[in-house]
PDB file of C-alpha atoms in Angstrom:
ATOM      1  CA  ALA A  19     213.968-106.976 194.451  1.00 78.00           C
ATOM      2  CA  GLN A  20     212.917-103.896 192.574  1.00 86.00           C
ATOM      3  CA  SER A  21     211.687-104.491 189.062  1.00 91.00           C
ATOM      4  CA  VAL A  22     209.473-103.292 186.275  1.00 94.00           C
ATOM      5  CA  THR A  23     207.220-105.410 184.085  1.00 96.00           C
ATOM      6  CA  GLN A  24     205.734-104.201 180.845  1.00 96.00           C
ATOM      7  CA  LEU A  25     202.817-106.260 179.641  1.00 92.00           C
ATOM      8  CA  GLY A  26     202.729-106.699 175.896  1.00 92.00           C
ATOM      9  CA  SER A  27     205.877-106.361 173.833  1.00 93.00           C
ATOM     10  CA  HIS A  28     203.819-105.181 170.846  1.00 96.00           C
ATOM     11  CA  VAL A  29     200.675-103.068 170.841  1.00 97.00           C
ATOM     12  CA  SER A  30     198.811-102.047 167.721  1.00 97.00           C
ATOM     13  CA  VAL A  31     196.141 -99.340 167.611  1.00 97.00           C
ATOM     14  CA  SER A  32     194.286 -97.448 164.939  1.00 97.00           C
ATOM     15  CA  GLU A  33     194.984 -93.790 164.413  1.00 97.00           C
ATOM     16  CA  GLY A  34     192.649 -91.821 166.671  1.00 97.00           C
ATOM     17  CA  ALA A  35     192.152 -94.702 169.092  1.00 97.00           C
ATOM     18  CA  LEU A  36     193.117 -94.825 172.747  1.00 97.00           C
ATOM     19  CA  VAL A  37     196.663 -95.832 173.544  1.00 98.00           C
ATOM     20  CA  LEU A  38     197.195 -97.898 176.699  1.00 98.00           C
ATOM     21  CA  LEU A  39     200.637 -99.248 177.550  1.00 98.00           C
ATOM     22  CA  ARG A  40     200.905-101.234 180.741  1.00 97.00           C
ATOM     23  CA  CYS A  41     203.600-101.089 183.384  1.00 97.00           C
ATOM     24  CA  ASN A  42     203.692-102.762 186.776  1.00 97.00           C
ATOM     25  CA  TYR A  43     206.434-102.328 189.314  1.00 96.00           C
ATOM     26  CA  SER A  44     207.833-103.993 192.370  1.00 94.00           C
ATOM     27  CA  SER A  45     209.550-101.834 194.939  1.00 89.00           C
ATOM     28  CA  SER A  46     210.216-102.034 198.653  1.00 86.00           C
ATOM     29  CA  VAL A  47     210.369 -98.253 198.905  1.00 83.00           C
ATOM     30  CA  PRO A  48     208.134 -95.541 197.482  1.00 83.00           C
ATOM     31  CA  PRO A  49     208.905 -95.690 193.770  1.00 88.00           C
ATOM     32  CA  TYR A  50     209.966 -93.041 191.349  1.00 89.00           C
ATOM     33  CA  LEU A  51     208.725 -94.079 187.917  1.00 93.00           C
ATOM     34  CA  PHE A  52     209.430 -92.915 184.411  1.00 94.00           C
ATOM     35  CA  TRP A  53     208.204 -93.464 180.883  1.00 97.00           C
ATOM     36  CA  TYR A  54     210.657 -93.003 178.033  1.00 97.00           C
ATOM     37  CA  VAL A  55     210.075 -93.167 174.283  1.00 97.00           C
ATOM     38  CA  GLN A  56     212.572 -94.337 171.709  1.00 95.00           C
ATOM     39  CA  TYR A  57     212.083 -93.511 168.055  1.00 93.00           C
ATOM     40  CA  PRO A  58     213.947 -95.600 165.473  1.00 89.00           C
ATOM     41  CA  ASN A  59     217.697 -95.102 165.561  1.00 84.00           C
ATOM     42  CA  GLN A  60     217.475 -92.529 168.327  1.00 88.00           C
ATOM     43  CA  GLY A  61     218.165 -92.325 172.023  1.00 90.00           C
ATOM     44  CA  LEU A  62     215.553 -92.381 174.753  1.00 93.00           C
ATOM     45  CA  GLN A  63     213.479 -89.316 175.440  1.00 93.00           C
ATOM     46  CA  LEU A  64     211.601 -88.715 178.661  1.00 92.00           C
ATOM     47  CA  LEU A  65     207.804 -88.646 178.295  1.00 95.00           C
ATOM     48  CA  LEU A  66     206.903 -88.157 181.934  1.00 94.00           C
ATOM     49  CA  LYS A  67     207.886 -89.044 185.480  1.00 91.00           C
ATOM     50  CA  TYR A  68     206.231 -89.727 188.822  1.00 92.00           C
ATOM     51  CA  THR A  69     208.131 -88.563 191.881  1.00 86.00           C
ATOM     52  CA  SER A  70     205.547 -88.927 194.669  1.00 78.00           C
ATOM     53  CA  ALA A  71     203.606 -85.790 193.922  1.00 77.00           C
ATOM     54  CA  ALA A  72     200.336 -85.920 191.976  1.00 86.00           C
ATOM     55  CA  THR A  73     199.327 -89.457 191.026  1.00 91.00           C
ATOM     56  CA  LEU A  74     198.171 -88.375 187.565  1.00 95.00           C
ATOM     57  CA  VAL A  75     201.173 -87.210 185.623  1.00 95.00           C
ATOM     58  CA  LYS A  76     200.986 -85.383 182.330  1.00 95.00           C
ATOM     59  CA  GLY A  77     203.829 -85.573 179.870  1.00 94.00           C
ATOM     60  CA  ILE A  78     204.773 -84.469 176.424  1.00 94.00           C
ATOM     61  CA  ASN A  79     202.900 -85.223 173.206  1.00 94.00           C
ATOM     62  CA  GLY A  80     199.574 -85.687 174.993  1.00 96.00           C
ATOM     63  CA  PHE A  81     200.625 -88.684 177.065  1.00 97.00           C
ATOM     64  CA  GLU A  82     199.757 -89.170 180.693  1.00 97.00           C
ATOM     65  CA  ALA A  83     200.166 -91.868 183.312  1.00 97.00           C
ATOM     66  CA  GLU A  84     198.462 -92.640 186.583  1.00 96.00           C
ATOM     67  CA  PHE A  85     200.293 -94.037 189.578  1.00 95.00           C
ATOM     68  CA  LYS A  86     198.168 -96.595 191.420  1.00 95.00           C
ATOM     69  CA  LYS A  87     199.827 -97.891 194.548  1.00 93.00           C
ATOM     70  CA  SER A  88     197.117-100.450 195.258  1.00 94.00           C
ATOM     71  CA  GLU A  89     197.692-102.005 191.844  1.00 95.00           C
ATOM     72  CA  THR A  90     201.452-101.313 191.720  1.00 95.00           C
ATOM     73  CA  SER A  91     200.862 -99.912 188.268  1.00 96.00           C
ATOM     74  CA  PHE A  92     201.928 -96.921 186.221  1.00 97.00           C
ATOM     75  CA  HIS A  93     200.132 -97.330 182.896  1.00 98.00           C
ATOM     76  CA  LEU A  94     200.704 -94.886 180.054  1.00 98.00           C
ATOM     77  CA  THR A  95     197.759 -93.539 178.086  1.00 98.00           C
ATOM     78  CA  LYS A  96     196.944 -91.175 175.272  1.00 98.00           C
ATOM     79  CA  PRO A  97     193.352 -90.461 174.245  1.00 97.00           C
ATOM     80  CA  SER A  98     193.969 -90.377 170.505  1.00 97.00           C
ATOM     81  CA  ALA A  99     196.868 -92.053 168.755  1.00 97.00           C
ATOM     82  CA  HIS A 100     198.752 -90.353 165.983  1.00 96.00           C
ATOM     83  CA  MET A 101     200.963 -91.947 163.382  1.00 96.00           C
ATOM     84  CA  SER A 102     203.923 -90.112 164.869  1.00 95.00           C
ATOM     85  CA  ASP A 103     203.442 -92.012 168.160  1.00 97.00           C
ATOM     86  CA  ALA A 104     204.782 -95.194 166.595  1.00 97.00           C
ATOM     87  CA  ALA A 105     207.881 -95.977 168.639  1.00 97.00           C
ATOM     88  CA  GLU A 106     209.128 -98.135 171.478  1.00 96.00           C
ATOM     89  CA  TYR A 107     208.111 -97.170 174.981  1.00 97.00           C
ATOM     90  CA  PHE A 108     209.999 -98.030 178.141  1.00 96.00           C
ATOM     91  CA  CYS A 109     208.834 -97.904 181.718  1.00 97.00           C
ATOM     92  CA  ALA A 110     211.605 -97.424 184.272  1.00 94.00           C
ATOM     93  CA  LEU A 111     212.019 -97.472 188.034  1.00 92.00           C
ATOM     94  CA  LEU A 112     214.599 -95.457 189.921  1.00 87.00           C
ATOM     95  CA  THR A 113     216.547 -97.781 192.183  1.00 75.00           C
ATOM     96  CA  GLY A 114     219.929 -98.208 193.804  1.00 61.00           C
ATOM     97  CA  GLY A 115     219.700 -95.323 196.193  1.00 66.00           C
ATOM     98  CA  GLY A 116     218.354 -92.979 193.598  1.00 65.00           C
ATOM     99  CA  ASN A 117     220.772 -93.122 190.699  1.00 75.00           C
ATOM    100  CA  LYS A 118     220.011 -96.299 188.814  1.00 81.00           C
ATOM    101  CA  LEU A 119     217.179 -96.728 186.357  1.00 87.00           C
ATOM    102  CA  THR A 120     215.815-100.235 185.946  1.00 90.00           C
ATOM    103  CA  PHE A 121     214.019-100.509 182.624  1.00 92.00           C
ATOM    104  CA  GLY A 122     211.206-102.724 181.510  1.00 94.00           C
ATOM    105  CA  THR A 123     211.589-104.746 178.348  1.00 93.00           C
ATOM    106  CA  GLY A 124     209.789-102.170 176.245  1.00 95.00           C
ATOM    107  CA  THR A 125     206.548-102.054 174.267  1.00 97.00           C
ATOM    108  CA  GLN A 126     206.598-101.445 170.547  1.00 97.00           C
ATOM    109  CA  LEU A 127     203.611 -99.299 169.592  1.00 97.00           C
ATOM    110  CA  LYS A 128     202.302 -99.548 166.042  1.00 97.00           C
ATOM    111  CA  VAL A 129     199.727 -97.060 164.791  1.00 97.00           C
ATOM    112  CA  GLU A 130     197.668 -98.064 161.789  1.00 96.00           C
ATOM    113  CA  LEU A 131     195.514 -96.001 159.467  1.00 91.00           C
TER     114      LEU A 131
ATOM    115  CA  ASP B  12     222.497 -77.067 174.887  1.00 62.00           C
ATOM    116  CA  ALA B  13     223.477 -79.716 172.356  1.00 75.00           C
ATOM    117  CA  GLY B  14     222.428 -82.515 174.663  1.00 87.00           C
ATOM    118  CA  VAL B  15     224.499 -85.612 175.312  1.00 92.00           C
ATOM    119  CA  ILE B  16     226.953 -86.169 172.498  1.00 96.00           C
ATOM    120  CA  GLN B  17     228.238 -89.583 171.549  1.00 97.00           C
ATOM    121  CA  SER B  18     230.793 -90.616 168.993  1.00 96.00           C
ATOM    122  CA  PRO B  19     231.053 -92.417 166.758  1.00 96.00           C
ATOM    123  CA  ARG B  20     227.412 -93.034 165.834  1.00 95.00           C
ATOM    124  CA  HIS B  21     228.314 -96.244 164.077  1.00 96.00           C
ATOM    125  CA  GLU B  22     231.314 -98.502 164.507  1.00 97.00           C
ATOM    126  CA  VAL B  23     232.116-101.649 162.610  1.00 97.00           C
ATOM    127  CA  THR B  24     235.150-103.585 163.696  1.00 97.00           C
ATOM    128  CA  GLU B  25     236.625-107.038 163.585  1.00 97.00           C
ATOM    129  CA  MET B  26     236.800-109.438 166.460  1.00 97.00           C
ATOM    130  CA  GLY B  27     239.833-108.843 168.615  1.00 96.00           C
ATOM    131  CA  GLN B  28     240.135-105.164 167.863  1.00 97.00           C
ATOM    132  CA  GLU B  29     239.963-102.449 170.492  1.00 97.00           C
ATOM    133  CA  VAL B  30     236.885-100.230 170.428  1.00 98.00           C
ATOM    134  CA  THR B  31     236.541 -96.875 172.171  1.00 98.00           C
ATOM    135  CA  LEU B  32     233.203 -95.149 172.535  1.00 98.00           C
ATOM    136  CA  ARG B  33     233.040 -91.545 173.609  1.00 98.00           C
ATOM    137  CA  CYS B  34     230.541 -89.427 175.462  1.00 98.00           C
ATOM    138  CA  LYS B  35     230.208 -85.763 176.324  1.00 96.00           C
ATOM    139  CA  PRO B  36     227.513 -85.190 178.969  1.00 93.00           C
ATOM    140  CA  ILE B  37     225.321 -82.148 179.269  1.00 88.00           C
ATOM    141  CA  SER B  38     227.254 -79.285 180.793  1.00 85.00           C
ATOM    142  CA  GLY B  39     226.634 -79.035 184.545  1.00 83.00           C
ATOM    143  CA  HIS B  40     225.446 -82.604 184.949  1.00 87.00           C
ATOM    144  CA  ASN B  41     227.415 -84.551 187.513  1.00 87.00           C
ATOM    145  CA  SER B  42     226.189 -88.096 186.881  1.00 90.00           C
ATOM    146  CA  LEU B  43     226.993 -90.106 183.793  1.00 93.00           C
ATOM    147  CA  PHE B  44     225.660 -93.497 182.812  1.00 95.00           C
ATOM    148  CA  TRP B  45     226.633 -96.075 180.199  1.00 97.00           C
ATOM    149  CA  TYR B  46     223.933 -98.443 178.945  1.00 96.00           C
ATOM    150  CA  ARG B  47     223.885-101.270 176.444  1.00 96.00           C
ATOM    151  CA  GLN B  48     220.808-102.202 174.429  1.00 94.00           C
ATOM    152  CA  THR B  49     220.347-105.547 172.701  1.00 93.00           C
ATOM    153  CA  MET B  50     217.325-107.433 171.481  1.00 89.00           C
ATOM    154  CA  MET B  51     218.023-110.293 173.851  1.00 89.00           C
ATOM    155  CA  ARG B  52     218.748-108.377 177.043  1.00 89.00           C
ATOM    156  CA  GLY B  53     217.045-105.028 176.515  1.00 89.00           C
ATOM    157  CA  LEU B  54     218.549-101.983 178.214  1.00 92.00           C
ATOM    158  CA  GLU B  55     221.267-102.734 180.730  1.00 91.00           C
ATOM    159  CA  LEU B  56     223.161-100.284 182.905  1.00 92.00           C
ATOM    160  CA  LEU B  57     226.857-100.988 182.568  1.00 95.00           C
ATOM    161  CA  ILE B  58     228.385 -98.374 184.853  1.00 95.00           C
ATOM    162  CA  TYR B  59     227.693 -94.963 186.269  1.00 92.00           C
ATOM    163  CA  PHE B  60     229.835 -92.129 187.535  1.00 93.00           C
ATOM    164  CA  ASN B  61     229.089 -89.445 190.056  1.00 90.00           C
ATOM    165  CA  ASN B  62     231.370 -86.412 190.028  1.00 91.00           C
ATOM    166  CA  ASN B  63     233.741 -88.320 187.728  1.00 94.00           C
ATOM    167  CA  VAL B  64     234.057 -91.221 190.174  1.00 94.00           C
ATOM    168  CA  PRO B  65     232.786 -94.682 189.211  1.00 94.00           C
ATOM    169  CA  ILE B  66     230.043 -95.571 191.678  1.00 91.00           C
ATOM    170  CA  ASP B  67     228.651 -98.842 190.400  1.00 90.00           C
ATOM    171  CA  ASP B  68     230.240-100.985 187.724  1.00 92.00           C
ATOM    172  CA  SER B  69     228.378-104.151 188.572  1.00 91.00           C
ATOM    173  CA  GLY B  70     226.826-104.187 185.117  1.00 91.00           C
ATOM    174  CA  MET B  71     230.115-104.298 183.265  1.00 94.00           C
ATOM    175  CA  PRO B  72     230.075-107.704 181.596  1.00 88.00           C
ATOM    176  CA  GLU B  73     233.710-108.665 182.061  1.00 85.00           C
ATOM    177  CA  ASP B  74     237.245-107.408 182.233  1.00 91.00           C
ATOM    178  CA  ARG B  75     237.293-106.683 178.536  1.00 95.00           C
ATOM    179  CA  PHE B  76     235.138-103.650 179.296  1.00 97.00           C
ATOM    180  CA  SER B  77     236.489-100.554 180.975  1.00 97.00           C
ATOM    181  CA  ALA B  78     235.195 -97.024 181.424  1.00 97.00           C
ATOM    182  CA  LYS B  79     236.835 -93.796 182.424  1.00 97.00           C
ATOM    183  CA  MET B  80     235.760 -90.271 183.168  1.00 97.00           C
ATOM    184  CA  PRO B  81     238.861 -88.098 183.307  1.00 96.00           C
ATOM    185  CA  ASN B  82     236.858 -84.901 183.703  1.00 94.00           C
ATOM    186  CA  ALA B  83     233.301 -83.642 183.979  1.00 91.00           C
ATOM    187  CA  SER B  84     232.872 -83.243 180.245  1.00 93.00           C
ATOM    188  CA  PHE B  85     234.182 -86.502 178.844  1.00 96.00           C
ATOM    189  CA  SER B  86     233.878 -90.239 179.303  1.00 98.00           C
ATOM    190  CA  THR B  87     235.002 -93.297 177.379  1.00 98.00           C
ATOM    191  CA  LEU B  88     233.881 -96.893 177.256  1.00 98.00           C
ATOM    192  CA  LYS B  89     236.516 -99.241 175.936  1.00 98.00           C
ATOM    193  CA  ILE B  90     236.222-102.847 174.836  1.00 97.00           C
ATOM    194  CA  GLN B  91     239.462-104.744 174.387  1.00 97.00           C
ATOM    195  CA  PRO B  92     239.438-107.213 172.755  1.00 96.00           C
ATOM    196  CA  SER B  93     236.030-106.948 171.135  1.00 96.00           C
ATOM    197  CA  GLU B  94     233.870-109.990 170.394  1.00 96.00           C
ATOM    198  CA  PRO B  95     230.821-110.478 168.146  1.00 96.00           C
ATOM    199  CA  ARG B  96     228.569-110.770 171.211  1.00 95.00           C
ATOM    200  CA  ASP B  97     229.473-107.198 172.096  1.00 96.00           C
ATOM    201  CA  SER B  98     227.458-106.005 169.099  1.00 97.00           C
ATOM    202  CA  ALA B  99     224.800-103.683 170.480  1.00 97.00           C
ATOM    203  CA  VAL B 100     223.769-100.067 170.757  1.00 96.00           C
ATOM    204  CA  TYR B 101     225.618 -98.301 173.546  1.00 97.00           C
ATOM    205  CA  PHE B 102     223.981 -95.280 175.123  1.00 96.00           C
ATOM    206  CA  CYS B 103     225.414 -92.622 177.347  1.00 96.00           C
ATOM    207  CA  ALA B 104     223.139 -90.591 179.613  1.00 94.00           C
ATOM    208  CA  SER B 105     223.704 -87.787 182.064  1.00 91.00           C
ATOM    209  CA  SER B 106     221.775 -86.204 184.910  1.00 88.00           C
ATOM    210  CA  GLY B 107     222.143 -83.661 187.684  1.00 83.00           C
ATOM    211  CA  LEU B 108     221.694 -84.554 191.334  1.00 62.00           C
ATOM    212  CA  ALA B 109     219.185 -82.892 193.635  1.00 47.00           C
ATOM    213  CA  GLY B 110     220.175 -83.390 197.240  1.00 43.00           C
ATOM    214  CA  GLY B 111     220.992 -86.908 198.338  1.00 43.00           C
ATOM    215  CA  TYR B 112     218.342 -88.647 196.279  1.00 41.00           C
ATOM    216  CA  SER B 113     218.187 -88.063 192.600  1.00 48.00           C
ATOM    217  CA  THR B 114     214.842 -87.385 191.072  1.00 52.00           C
ATOM    218  CA  ASP B 115     216.397 -85.799 188.037  1.00 66.00           C
ATOM    219  CA  THR B 116     215.864 -86.956 184.544  1.00 81.00           C
ATOM    220  CA  GLN B 117     218.511 -88.946 182.737  1.00 88.00           C
ATOM    221  CA  TYR B 118     219.112 -87.445 179.322  1.00 89.00           C
ATOM    222  CA  PHE B 119     220.231 -89.915 176.714  1.00 92.00           C
ATOM    223  CA  GLY B 120     222.571 -89.498 173.813  1.00 94.00           C
ATOM    224  CA  PRO B 121     221.755 -90.853 170.349  1.00 94.00           C
ATOM    225  CA  GLY B 122     223.796 -93.991 170.927  1.00 95.00           C
ATOM    226  CA  THR B 123     226.648 -95.765 169.187  1.00 97.00           C
ATOM    227  CA  ARG B 124     225.720 -98.795 167.123  1.00 96.00           C
ATOM    228  CA  LEU B 125     228.593-101.253 167.428  1.00 97.00           C
ATOM    229  CA  THR B 126     228.986-104.188 165.096  1.00 97.00           C
ATOM    230  CA  VAL B 127     231.777-106.653 165.762  1.00 97.00           C
ATOM    231  CA  LEU B 128     232.398-109.023 162.872  1.00 96.00           C
TER     232      LEU B 128
END
């Protein structure tokens, strides 16, 4: 079965510190992976996506993620957290023949002064 | 483009009433998705359409839920009769297909927050 696991439902970092949000996947076919961000009372916005090209993917707002097949991981990072990064982050896997997104349970990121 | 448009943004209704949620996808997109988000179950895909045709409705919880897409620019999700456990945020998303395997981004609307009393 194809699935996504996000480790840590809540992550807290200090402003200026490294952000690391973890995502592991299970897929029987080469995966297409996504990170979305959801700000309070808003819809989901795409941060970045991996579609079998470069393994290091750069997204919006200074975020990037590295696809590691050997570790079945697609962790999201940002070198320096900003208060505006506080939101919920979802990792997702494209499944079902290419139209269905399977989402992880989400990680709530808190940024403290 | 205005993005995916959903209405209403908030809906409060009483148990047993019919609820209709509406979605206008991004112009030119040919896939439309309905999701439900709750604290307990996270984000769940309810149904998706391709070229106005329902492709997979395996996520629709039960017969009380129905969805239609009469044309490329409009879709509805209806709950009849509504129950308190249907309280959730319902998202609509749209995407365009590239060849036979979609790598395109799903663009989400702002959601409809449904409260069933």
